[in-house]
PDB file of C-alpha atoms in Angstrom:
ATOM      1  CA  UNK O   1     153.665  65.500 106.085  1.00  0.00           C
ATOM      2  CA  UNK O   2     152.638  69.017 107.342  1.00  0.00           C
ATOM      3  CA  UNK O   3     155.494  70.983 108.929  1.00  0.00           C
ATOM      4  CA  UNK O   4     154.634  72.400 111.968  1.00  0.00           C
ATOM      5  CA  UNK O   5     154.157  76.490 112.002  1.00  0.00           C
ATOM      6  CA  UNK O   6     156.841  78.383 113.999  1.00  0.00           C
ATOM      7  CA  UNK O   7     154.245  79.416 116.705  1.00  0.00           C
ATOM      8  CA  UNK O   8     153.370  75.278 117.353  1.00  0.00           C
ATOM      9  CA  UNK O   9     157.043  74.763 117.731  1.00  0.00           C
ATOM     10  CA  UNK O  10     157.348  77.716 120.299  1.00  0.00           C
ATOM     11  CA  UNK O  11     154.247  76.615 122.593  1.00  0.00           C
ATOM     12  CA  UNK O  12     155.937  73.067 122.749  1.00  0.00           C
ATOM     13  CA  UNK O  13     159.296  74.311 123.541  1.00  0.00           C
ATOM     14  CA  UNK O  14     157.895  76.390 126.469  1.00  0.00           C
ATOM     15  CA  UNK O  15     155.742  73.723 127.492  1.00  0.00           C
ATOM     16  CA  UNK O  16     158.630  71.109 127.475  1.00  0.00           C
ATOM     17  CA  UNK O  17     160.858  74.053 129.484  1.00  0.00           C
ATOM     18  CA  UNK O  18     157.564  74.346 132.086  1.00  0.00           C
ATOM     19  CA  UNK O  19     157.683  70.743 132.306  1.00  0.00           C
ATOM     20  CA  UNK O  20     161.112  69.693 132.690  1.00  0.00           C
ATOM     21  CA  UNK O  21     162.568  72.828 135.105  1.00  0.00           C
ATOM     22  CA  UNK O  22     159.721  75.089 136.262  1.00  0.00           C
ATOM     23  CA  UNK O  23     161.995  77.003 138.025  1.00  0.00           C
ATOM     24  CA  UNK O  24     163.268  78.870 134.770  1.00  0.00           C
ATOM     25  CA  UNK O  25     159.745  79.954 133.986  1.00  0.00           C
ATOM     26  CA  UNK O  26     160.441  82.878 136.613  1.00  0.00           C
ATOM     27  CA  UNK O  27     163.548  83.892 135.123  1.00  0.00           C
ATOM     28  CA  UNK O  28     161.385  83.908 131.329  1.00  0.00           C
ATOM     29  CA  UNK O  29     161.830  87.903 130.059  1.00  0.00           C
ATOM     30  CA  UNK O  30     158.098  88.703 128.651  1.00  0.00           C
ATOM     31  CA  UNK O  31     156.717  90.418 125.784  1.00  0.00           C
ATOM     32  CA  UNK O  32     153.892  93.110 126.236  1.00  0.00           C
ATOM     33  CA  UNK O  33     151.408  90.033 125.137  1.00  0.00           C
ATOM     34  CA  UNK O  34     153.286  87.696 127.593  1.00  0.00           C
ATOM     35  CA  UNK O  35     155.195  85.570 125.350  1.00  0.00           C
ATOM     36  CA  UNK O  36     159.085  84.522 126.098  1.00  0.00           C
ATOM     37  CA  UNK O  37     161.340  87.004 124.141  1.00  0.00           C
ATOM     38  CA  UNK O  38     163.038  85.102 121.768  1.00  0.00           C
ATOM     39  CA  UNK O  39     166.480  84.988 120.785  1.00  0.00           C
ATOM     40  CA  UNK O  40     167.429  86.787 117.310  1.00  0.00           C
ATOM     41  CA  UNK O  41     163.566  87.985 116.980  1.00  0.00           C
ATOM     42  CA  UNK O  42     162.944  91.495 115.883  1.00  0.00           C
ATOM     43  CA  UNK O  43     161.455  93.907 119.340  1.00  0.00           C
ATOM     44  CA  UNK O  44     161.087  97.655 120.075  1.00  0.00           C
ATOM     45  CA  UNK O  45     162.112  98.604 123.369  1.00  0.00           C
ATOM     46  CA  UNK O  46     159.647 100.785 124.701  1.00  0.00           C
ATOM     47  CA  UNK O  47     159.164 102.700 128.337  1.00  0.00           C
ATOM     48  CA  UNK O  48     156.745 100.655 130.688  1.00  0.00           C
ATOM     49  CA  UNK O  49     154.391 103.092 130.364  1.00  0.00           C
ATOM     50  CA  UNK O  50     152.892 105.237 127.928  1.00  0.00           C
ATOM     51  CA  UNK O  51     152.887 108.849 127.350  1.00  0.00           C
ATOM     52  CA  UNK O  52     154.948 111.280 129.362  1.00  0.00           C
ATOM     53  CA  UNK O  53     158.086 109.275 129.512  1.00  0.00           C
ATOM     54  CA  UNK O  54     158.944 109.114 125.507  1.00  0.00           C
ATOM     55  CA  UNK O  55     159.279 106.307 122.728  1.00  0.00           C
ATOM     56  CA  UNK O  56     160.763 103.822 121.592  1.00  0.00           C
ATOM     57  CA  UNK O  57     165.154 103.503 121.424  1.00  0.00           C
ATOM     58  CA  UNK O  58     166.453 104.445 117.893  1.00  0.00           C
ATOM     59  CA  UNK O  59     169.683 105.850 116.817  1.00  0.00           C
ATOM     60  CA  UNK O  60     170.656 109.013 116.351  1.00  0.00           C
ATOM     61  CA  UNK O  61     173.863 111.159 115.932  1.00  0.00           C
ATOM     62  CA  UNK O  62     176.353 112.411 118.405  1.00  0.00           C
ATOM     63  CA  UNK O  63     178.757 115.695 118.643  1.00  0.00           C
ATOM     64  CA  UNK O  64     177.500 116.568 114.909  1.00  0.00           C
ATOM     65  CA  UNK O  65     178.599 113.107 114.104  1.00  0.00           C
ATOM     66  CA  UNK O  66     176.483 110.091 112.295  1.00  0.00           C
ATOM     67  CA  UNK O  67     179.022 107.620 112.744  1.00  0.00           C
ATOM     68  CA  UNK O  68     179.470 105.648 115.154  1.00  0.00           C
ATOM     69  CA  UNK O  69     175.660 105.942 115.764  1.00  0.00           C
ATOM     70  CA  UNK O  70     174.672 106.365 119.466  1.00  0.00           C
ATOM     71  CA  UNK O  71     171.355 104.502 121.223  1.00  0.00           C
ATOM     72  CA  UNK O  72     168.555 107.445 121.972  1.00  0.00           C
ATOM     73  CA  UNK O  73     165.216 107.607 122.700  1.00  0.00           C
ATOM     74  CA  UNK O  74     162.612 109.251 120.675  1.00  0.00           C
ATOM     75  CA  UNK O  75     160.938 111.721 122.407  1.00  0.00           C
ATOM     76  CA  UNK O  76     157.438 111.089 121.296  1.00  0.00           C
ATOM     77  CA  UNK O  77     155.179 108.219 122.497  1.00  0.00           C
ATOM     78  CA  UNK O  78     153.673 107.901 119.175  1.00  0.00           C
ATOM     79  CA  UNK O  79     157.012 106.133 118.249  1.00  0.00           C
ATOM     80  CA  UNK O  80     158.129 102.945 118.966  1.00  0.00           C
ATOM     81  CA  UNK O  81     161.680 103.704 117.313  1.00  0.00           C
ATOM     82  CA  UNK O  82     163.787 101.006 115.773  1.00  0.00           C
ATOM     83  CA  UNK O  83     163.656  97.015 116.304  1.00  0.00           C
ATOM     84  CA  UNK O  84     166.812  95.410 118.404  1.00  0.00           C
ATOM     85  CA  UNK O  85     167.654  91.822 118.091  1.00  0.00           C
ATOM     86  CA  UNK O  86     169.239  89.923 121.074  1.00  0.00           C
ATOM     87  CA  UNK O  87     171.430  87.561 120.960  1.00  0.00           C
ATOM     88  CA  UNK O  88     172.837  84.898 124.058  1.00  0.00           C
ATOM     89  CA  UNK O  89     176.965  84.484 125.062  1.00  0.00           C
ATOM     90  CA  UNK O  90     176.221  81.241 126.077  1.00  0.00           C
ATOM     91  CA  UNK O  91     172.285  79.464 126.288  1.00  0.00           C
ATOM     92  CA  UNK O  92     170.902  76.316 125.726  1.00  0.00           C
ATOM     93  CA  UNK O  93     167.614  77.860 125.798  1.00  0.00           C
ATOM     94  CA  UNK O  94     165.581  79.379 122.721  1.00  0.00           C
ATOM     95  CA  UNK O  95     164.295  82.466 125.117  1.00  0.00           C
ATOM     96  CA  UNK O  96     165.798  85.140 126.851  1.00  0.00           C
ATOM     97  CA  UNK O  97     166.224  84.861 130.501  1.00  0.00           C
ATOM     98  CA  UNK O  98     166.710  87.541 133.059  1.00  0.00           C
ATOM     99  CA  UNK O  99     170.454  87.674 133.786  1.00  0.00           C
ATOM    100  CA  UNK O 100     171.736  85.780 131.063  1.00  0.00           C
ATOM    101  CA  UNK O 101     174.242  88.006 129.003  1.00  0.00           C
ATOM    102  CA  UNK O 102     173.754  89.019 125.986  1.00  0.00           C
ATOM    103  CA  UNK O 103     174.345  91.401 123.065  1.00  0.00           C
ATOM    104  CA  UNK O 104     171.664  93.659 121.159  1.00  0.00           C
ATOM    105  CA  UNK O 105     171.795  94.801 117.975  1.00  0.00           C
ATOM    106  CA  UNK O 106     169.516  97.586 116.246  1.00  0.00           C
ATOM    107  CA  UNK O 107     167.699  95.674 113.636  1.00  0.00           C
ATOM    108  CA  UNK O 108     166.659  98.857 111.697  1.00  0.00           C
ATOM    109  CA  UNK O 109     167.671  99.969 108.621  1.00  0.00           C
ATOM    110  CA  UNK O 110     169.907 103.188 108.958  1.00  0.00           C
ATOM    111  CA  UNK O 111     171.001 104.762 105.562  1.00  0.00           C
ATOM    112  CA  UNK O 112     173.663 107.094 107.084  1.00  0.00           C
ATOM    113  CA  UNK O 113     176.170 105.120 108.599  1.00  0.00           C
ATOM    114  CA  UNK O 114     177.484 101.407 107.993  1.00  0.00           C
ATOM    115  CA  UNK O 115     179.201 100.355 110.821  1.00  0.00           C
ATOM    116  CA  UNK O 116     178.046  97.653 113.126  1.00  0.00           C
ATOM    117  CA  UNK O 117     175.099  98.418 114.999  1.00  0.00           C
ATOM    118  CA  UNK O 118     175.771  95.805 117.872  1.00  0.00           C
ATOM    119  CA  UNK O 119     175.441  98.184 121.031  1.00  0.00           C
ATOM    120  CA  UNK O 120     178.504  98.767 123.475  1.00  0.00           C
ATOM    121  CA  UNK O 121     179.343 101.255 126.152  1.00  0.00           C
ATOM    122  CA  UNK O 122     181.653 103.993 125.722  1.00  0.00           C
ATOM    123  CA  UNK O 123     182.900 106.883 127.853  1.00  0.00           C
ATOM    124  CA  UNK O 124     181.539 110.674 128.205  1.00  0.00           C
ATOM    125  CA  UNK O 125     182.626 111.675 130.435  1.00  0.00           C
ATOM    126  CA  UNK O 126     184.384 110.729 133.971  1.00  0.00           C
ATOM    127  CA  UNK O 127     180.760 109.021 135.609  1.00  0.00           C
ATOM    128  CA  UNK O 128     178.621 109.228 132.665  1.00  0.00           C
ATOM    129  CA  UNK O 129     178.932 106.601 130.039  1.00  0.00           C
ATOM    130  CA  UNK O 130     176.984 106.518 126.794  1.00  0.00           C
ATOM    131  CA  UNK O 131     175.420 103.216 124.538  1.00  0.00           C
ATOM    132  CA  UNK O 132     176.968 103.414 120.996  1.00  0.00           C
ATOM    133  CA  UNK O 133     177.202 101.548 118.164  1.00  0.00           C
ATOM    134  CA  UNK O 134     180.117  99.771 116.587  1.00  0.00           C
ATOM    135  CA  UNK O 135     180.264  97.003 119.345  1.00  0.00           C
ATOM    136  CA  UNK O 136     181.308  93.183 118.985  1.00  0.00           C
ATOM    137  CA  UNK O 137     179.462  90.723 120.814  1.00  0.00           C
ATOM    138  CA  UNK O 138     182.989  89.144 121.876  1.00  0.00           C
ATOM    139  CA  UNK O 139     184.327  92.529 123.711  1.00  0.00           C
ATOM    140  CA  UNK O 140     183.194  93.201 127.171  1.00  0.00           C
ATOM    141  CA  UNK O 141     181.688  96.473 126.777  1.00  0.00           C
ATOM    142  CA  UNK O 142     179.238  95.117 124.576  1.00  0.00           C
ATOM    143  CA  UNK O 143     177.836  92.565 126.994  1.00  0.00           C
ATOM    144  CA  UNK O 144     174.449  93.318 128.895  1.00  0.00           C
ATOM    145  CA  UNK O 145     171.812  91.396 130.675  1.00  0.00           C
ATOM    146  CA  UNK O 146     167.744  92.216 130.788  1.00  0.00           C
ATOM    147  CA  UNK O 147     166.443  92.124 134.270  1.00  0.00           C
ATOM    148  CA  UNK O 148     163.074  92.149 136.049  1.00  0.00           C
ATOM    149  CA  UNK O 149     162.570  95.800 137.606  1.00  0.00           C
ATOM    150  CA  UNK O 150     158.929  94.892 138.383  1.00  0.00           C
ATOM    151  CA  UNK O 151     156.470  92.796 138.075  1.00  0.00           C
ATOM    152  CA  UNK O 152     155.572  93.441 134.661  1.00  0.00           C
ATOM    153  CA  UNK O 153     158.799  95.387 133.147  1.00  0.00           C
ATOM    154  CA  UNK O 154     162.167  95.355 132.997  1.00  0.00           C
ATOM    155  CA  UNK O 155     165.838  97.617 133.162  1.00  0.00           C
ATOM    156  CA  UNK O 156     168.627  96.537 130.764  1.00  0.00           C
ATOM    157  CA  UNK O 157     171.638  95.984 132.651  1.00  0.00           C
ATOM    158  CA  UNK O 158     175.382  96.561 131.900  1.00  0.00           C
ATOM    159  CA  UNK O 159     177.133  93.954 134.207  1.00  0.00           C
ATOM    160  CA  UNK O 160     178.785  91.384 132.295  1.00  0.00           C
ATOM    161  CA  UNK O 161     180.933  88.336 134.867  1.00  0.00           C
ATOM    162  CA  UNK O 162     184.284  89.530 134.281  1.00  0.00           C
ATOM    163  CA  UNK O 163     183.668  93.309 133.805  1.00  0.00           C
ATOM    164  CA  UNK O 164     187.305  95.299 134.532  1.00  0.00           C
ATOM    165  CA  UNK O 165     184.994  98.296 136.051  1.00  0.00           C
ATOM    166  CA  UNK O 166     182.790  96.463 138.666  1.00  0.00           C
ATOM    167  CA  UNK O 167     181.604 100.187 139.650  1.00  0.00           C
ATOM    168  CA  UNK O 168     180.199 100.121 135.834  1.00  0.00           C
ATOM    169  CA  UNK O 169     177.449  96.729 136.951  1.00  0.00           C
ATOM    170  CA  UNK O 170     174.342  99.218 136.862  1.00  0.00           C
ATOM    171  CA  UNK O 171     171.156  99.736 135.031  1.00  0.00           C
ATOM    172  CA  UNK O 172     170.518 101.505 131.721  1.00  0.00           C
ATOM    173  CA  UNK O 173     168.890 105.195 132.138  1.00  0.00           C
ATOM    174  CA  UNK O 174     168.192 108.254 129.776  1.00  0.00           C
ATOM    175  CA  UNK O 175     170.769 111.139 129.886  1.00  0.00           C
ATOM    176  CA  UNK O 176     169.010 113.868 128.700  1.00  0.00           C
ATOM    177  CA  UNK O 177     171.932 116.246 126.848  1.00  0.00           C
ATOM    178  CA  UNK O 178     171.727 120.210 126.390  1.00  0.00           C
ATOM    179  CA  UNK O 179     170.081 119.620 123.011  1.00  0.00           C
ATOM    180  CA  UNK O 180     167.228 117.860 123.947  1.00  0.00           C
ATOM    181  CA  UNK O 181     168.985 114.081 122.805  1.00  0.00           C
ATOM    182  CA  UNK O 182     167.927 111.497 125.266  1.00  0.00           C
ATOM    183  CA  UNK O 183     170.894 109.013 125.466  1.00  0.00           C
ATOM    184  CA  UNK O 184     170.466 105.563 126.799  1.00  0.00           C
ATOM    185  CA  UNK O 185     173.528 106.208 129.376  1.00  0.00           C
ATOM    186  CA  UNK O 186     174.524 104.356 132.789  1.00  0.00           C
ATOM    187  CA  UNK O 187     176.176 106.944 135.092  1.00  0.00           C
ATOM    188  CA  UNK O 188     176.351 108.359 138.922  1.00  0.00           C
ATOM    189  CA  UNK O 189     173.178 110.461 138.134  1.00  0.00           C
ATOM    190  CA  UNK O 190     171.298 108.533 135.808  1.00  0.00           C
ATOM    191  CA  UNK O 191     168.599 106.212 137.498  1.00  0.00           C
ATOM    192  CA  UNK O 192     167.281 102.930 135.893  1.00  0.00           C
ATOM    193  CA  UNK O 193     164.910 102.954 133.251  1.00  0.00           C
ATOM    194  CA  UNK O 194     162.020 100.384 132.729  1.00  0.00           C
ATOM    195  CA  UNK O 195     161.585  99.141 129.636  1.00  0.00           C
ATOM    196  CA  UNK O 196     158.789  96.740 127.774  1.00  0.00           C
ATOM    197  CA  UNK O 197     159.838  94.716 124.716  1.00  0.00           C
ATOM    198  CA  UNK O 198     157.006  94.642 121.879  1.00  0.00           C
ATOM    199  CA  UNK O 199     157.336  91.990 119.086  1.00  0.00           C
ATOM    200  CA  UNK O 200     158.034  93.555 116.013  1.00  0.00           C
ATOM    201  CA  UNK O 201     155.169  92.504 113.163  1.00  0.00           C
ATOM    202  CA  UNK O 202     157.564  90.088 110.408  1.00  0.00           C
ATOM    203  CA  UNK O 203     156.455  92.869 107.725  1.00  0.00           C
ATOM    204  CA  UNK O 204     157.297  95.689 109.791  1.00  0.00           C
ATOM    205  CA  UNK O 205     160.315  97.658 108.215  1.00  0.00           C
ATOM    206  CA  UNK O 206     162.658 100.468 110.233  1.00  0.00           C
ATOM    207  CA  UNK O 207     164.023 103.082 107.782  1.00  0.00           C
ATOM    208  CA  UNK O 208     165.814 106.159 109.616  1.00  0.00           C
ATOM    209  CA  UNK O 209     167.729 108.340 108.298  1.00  0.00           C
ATOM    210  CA  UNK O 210     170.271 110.012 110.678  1.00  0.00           C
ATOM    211  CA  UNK O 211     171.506 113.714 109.991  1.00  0.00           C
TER     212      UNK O 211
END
């Protein structure tokens, strides 16, 4: 008997989700080719648009240190950065849906430090906070959501049910620090940030080495 391919078993899982509760289609989070984003899959977060606005998120030092290893953007558009991986608190469903917490994970290799590389928020200052590395998925500050922005992209959200800071339920923006670092930051100042999630090619490797 032929097994069926891992694409075959996708379309009938979304078509038995369409079927069954159409009303969680809407919530679906997208690829750029309009597929659900799946659960534990590889993706590069990328700005909804291209060109002026930057790359992909990758990881990259902070205060002259490599480790813990903070979330950045690259600053050229010809870079998608590194993959993330997301992965649900609680869902019964094999996709991501907008709301539903979650953790993410950078999915790339990075030779310089070897701490976790779940993401969590950590403090910069008194109204800036910065994503870092190091998280647990079972900790609070390492608990986000996706959310549609627009019709076509979407802001990554730090607001997880039983946050102890409700002041801290905003959207994920880019800091931009005195040495040119773009940090993915939440903060007073720091607007939201839409974001497009590109499926990563199964071959694709992320090497980065972080000085």
């Amino acid at each position: 008997m032929k097994t069926p391919s891992l694409a075959a078993l996708t379309t009938f899982l979304l078509f038995a989700l369409i079927t069954t509760n159409p009303s969680v289609v809407d919530a679906l989070v997208l690829d750029t080719e309009g597929n659900p984003v799946e659960w534990h899959r590889n993706y590069n977060v990328l700005p909804f648009v291209w060109g002026p606005l930057g790359g992909g998120l990758t990881l990259g030092s902070h205060n002259n240190s490599i480790c813990p290893l903070y979330v950045t953007q690259e600053p050229s558009d010809l870079s998608n950065g590194l993959t993330v991986a997301f992965s649900p608190r609680i869902s019964r469903l094999p996709f991501v849906t907008s709301s539903a917490e979650l953790s993410i994970k950078t999915t790339g290799s990075v030779t310089t430090c070897k701490l976790s590389l779940v993401w969590k928020l950590v403090p910069e200052s008194i109204r800036l906070w910065y994503v870092s590395t190091n998280g647990n998925s079972d900790f609070l500050n390492s608990i986000f959501r996706i959310e549609h922005f627009e019709s076509y992209y979407y802001k990554i959200v730090f607001c997880p049910a039983r946050s102890p800071i409700p002041t801290l339920c905003k959207g994920l923006g880019i800091d931009y620090a005195e040495d040119g670092t773009r940090y993915l930051a939440i903060g007073d100042d720091i607007r939201p940030f839409g974001f497009v999630f590109k499926k990563a090619e199964q071959s694709q490797t992320n090497i980065k080495t972080v000085v």
